[in-house]
Amino acid sequence: MSARAGTLAGLAAVAAFGLAFLLLAPHWVELDTLLDLTVYMIMSILALSLGLVWGYGGILCFGQAAFFGLGAYTYAVAMVNIGESTLPFLLAIALPAGFAALLGYFMFYGRISDVYLGVITLTVTLILFNTVNSTAGPEYHIGSARLGGFNGIPSIPPLNIPGRPEAALDLEGMFYLSTALLLATYFGLRALLASRFGRVVVGVRENERRAELLGYDPRLYKLATFAIGGAIAGLAGCLFANWGAFVSPTIFGLAQSAQIIIWVIVGGRGTLIGPILGSIAMEWLTTTLGANQTTGTGGLADLWSNAPLVLGAILIGFVLLVPRGLVPTLADGAGRLLRRRLPAPAAAPAPEVAE
Amino acid sequence: MDLAVVLAIQVLYAIASLALISLGLAIVFGMMRVINLAHGEFLMLGGYAAIVGTHLGFGLWVSMLVLAPAAVGLIGVVVERTIIRFLYGRMIDTMLATWGLSLFLIGLTTFVFGNTTVGISAPFGALAIGRYRTSAYTLFVIAVATAVLGGVYVVLRHTRLGLIARGTMQNANMAAALGVNPPRVYAVTFGVGAALSGLAGGVLAPVSGVFPTIGVAYIAKAFITVIGGGAAIVTGTVSAASLFGTINQLATFATTPVFGEVALLGAAIVLIRLLPQGITGRFFRRGL
């Protein structure tokens, strides 16, 4: 099986599974499970945004939550003001993308290297968190939407069918929309990465100087990648604000940013399916751990239900032991097994030293 | 006039506390090129060590100035031996692993101490300046910061220990050829950085109180002070802390503490954009 055929088979498998899941899940599961599944889909979109920016673009953004939160807040504020969801939906994607582009211009055209990039994105997240957190008073409002400070914005109206404000999405509709958008994001990113643009982005990640000497402007490519990542995170934020009908400043928090990074690390950098699987696994784990939190007996069960402790241990463990993440490591292992089982017929007596 | 004195003390205090919380991170970053995102939690642990020590009856001064640095220094050595040493030269991975450590420590302290703020009252009481009153403890924090910065400078510049440390960081192989044991130097340096963080956490505990997630409030400020300062440990920390502390305090005075913080962070971003190598990458280049 050639590499190309393998890729196509993989794509077909993801498409078949995704479509089957999209169409069948609402018929099989209870409504509360569907609600959980919806948030997994939304978080997977968020994970894809960092999977692109970090895994393919090589830009370690410690503040992906900033764009996520910005998308959620944009949607909430615009929706409360307008009452019809087409424009708020588009704004929730455009504004984070614009903000990412601005920040990216500031960073990449200033030739700021990776570590400093991490610091700046982290700082920006904190600025947003601090600012929004302190806007509790009634004097802080945009149009008719009060920002609410640490109380957040409650009862955000849901998305509706474009042009028909009375046809709002119900919970099942939210599931269909989130899953469809996740699939669209996944395949859209696959197409983007297979294009000339995507190849150059990966080339810049591998060796920035070389890409530059070949005539590509790494700053521009990084800026574009970063802005696309911001747009996808904003989309996820918009859906998240819909899902709970509520946003609060904690979605700008460091804990949120840490989670996104853990998803991508666990799933694997340089893949798109990895961040999706990582986010689902970790979200499931957090939900399960959080559900036990009420024991309060101070025993070992309490230690296990302590989400930061477990997530922190997972992050340390993965960086030290599985730095490439699950999907690439497993794929490598499977590939090696396959090759051992089926020795290539043409290269019969080749000695092992070639490794 | 009285107001000017009070404001000057507040500005000095802002500078001193910034320098104090940053110095441990600056040593670890400046000498080992390791970014420790669990630094805020080291400060938090220092605070808890001081409070637990006081409750056990060791007295405030012993707990704050001896127990806190000793306990956190020990933790630092353990962390270096179990996590950091596998990651030298992989800056991003170190950041990620220490971020994991930070979450782990937050979880662990929440488990042990609960998710509440504990505090000890600051000694010395109040100090009257004309019509205004300010806490006399503020002056103590300024004194401690000055003493610690001076101490670190003297040790690095004028002792054999400092010479060995600086030599190892510049060229580990050469130092090893001359009979130094680099892994031990790394472990000790990381331990010293952690101990200074513990001291800072202990000294600031009476001011801020201690709770498991307090590290988050420290880490960004410490981080940008170190990055803004650049490679030189003492000069960089002092210059960046002076700049950011002044901005923070004046903005706080003009608006609210929250916007003071936002002004500080904003100024830091602009500074990093203008001087990616930090202040000491451009000015005071021969500093230490």
XYZ file of C-alpha atoms in Angstrom, chain A residues 187-305:
119
model
C -11.219 18.188 6.439
C -10.678 21.864 5.733
C -7.375 21.744 7.628
C -6.369 18.514 5.862
C -6.958 20.240 2.521
C -5.110 23.350 3.694
C -2.104 21.333 4.842
C -1.993 19.372 1.591
C -1.918 22.607 -0.385
C 1.162 24.574 -1.335
C 0.513 26.922 1.555
C 0.437 24.043 4.038
C 3.686 22.610 2.712
C 5.430 25.932 3.184
C 4.052 26.245 6.733
C 5.521 22.868 7.631
C 8.743 23.826 5.858
C 9.009 26.953 8.001
C 8.468 24.857 11.124
C 11.226 22.460 10.110
C 13.791 25.084 9.201
C 12.867 28.726 9.176
C 16.172 29.976 7.808
C 16.124 27.530 4.915
C 12.544 28.419 3.989
C 13.507 32.069 4.010
C 16.528 31.471 1.787
C 14.267 29.641 -0.658
C 12.293 32.847 -1.048
C 9.366 32.341 1.311
C 8.628 34.937 3.943
C 8.320 32.919 7.184
C 6.764 35.875 9.018
C 3.862 36.015 6.605
C 3.229 32.266 6.732
C 3.383 32.203 10.521
C 1.064 35.189 10.697
C -1.468 33.495 8.419
C -1.287 30.226 10.390
C -1.745 32.085 13.642
C -4.738 34.017 12.317
C -6.396 30.854 11.003
C -5.806 29.240 14.391
C -7.410 32.281 16.029
C -10.433 32.013 13.748
C -10.939 28.321 14.553
C -10.574 28.961 18.281
C -13.112 31.785 17.948
C -15.528 29.417 16.221
C -15.141 26.977 19.106
C -15.737 29.829 21.560
C -18.925 30.839 19.760
C -20.240 27.283 19.941
C -19.238 27.022 23.589
C -21.139 30.198 24.482
C -24.132 28.625 22.758
C -23.760 25.305 24.466
C -23.971 26.618 28.002
C -25.782 29.887 27.138
C -23.218 31.403 29.494
C -19.691 32.820 29.416
C -17.470 33.874 32.296
C -13.877 35.119 32.431
C -12.561 31.702 33.502
C -12.467 30.694 29.852
C -9.589 33.168 29.499
C -7.862 31.541 32.441
C -4.510 29.818 32.546
C -6.201 26.535 33.417
C -8.064 26.617 30.104
C -4.861 27.331 28.155
C -3.086 24.526 29.994
C -5.850 22.120 29.082
C -5.601 22.873 25.378
C -1.860 22.268 25.493
C -2.365 18.986 27.336
C -4.855 17.799 24.700
C -2.377 18.448 21.920
C 0.571 16.917 23.809
C -1.370 13.783 24.701
C -2.831 13.361 21.220
C 0.342 14.205 19.375
C 1.841 17.181 17.587
C 1.956 17.094 13.816
C -1.314 15.213 13.473
C -4.879 16.476 13.332
C -6.646 13.376 14.596
C -4.338 13.365 17.657
C -5.585 16.643 19.201
C -9.198 15.535 18.615
C -8.661 12.209 20.366
C -6.578 13.907 23.061
C -9.276 16.458 23.816
C -12.024 13.847 23.961
C -9.989 11.572 26.221
C -8.934 14.381 28.549
C -12.394 15.989 28.676
C -13.885 12.615 29.488
C -11.271 12.109 32.188
C -11.880 15.572 33.694
C -15.623 15.037 33.714
C -15.201 11.645 35.350
C -12.766 12.987 37.923
C -14.946 16.001 38.626
C -17.975 13.779 39.150
C -16.256 12.097 42.086
C -15.312 15.350 43.707
C -18.085 15.300 46.294
C -16.678 12.458 48.427
C -14.731 14.857 50.649
C -13.471 12.045 52.860
C -9.825 13.007 52.486
C -8.933 9.493 51.387
C -7.161 8.279 48.264
C -10.370 8.657 46.258
C -10.183 12.373 46.949
C -6.646 12.535 45.642
C -7.705 10.816 42.446
C -10.663 13.106 41.947
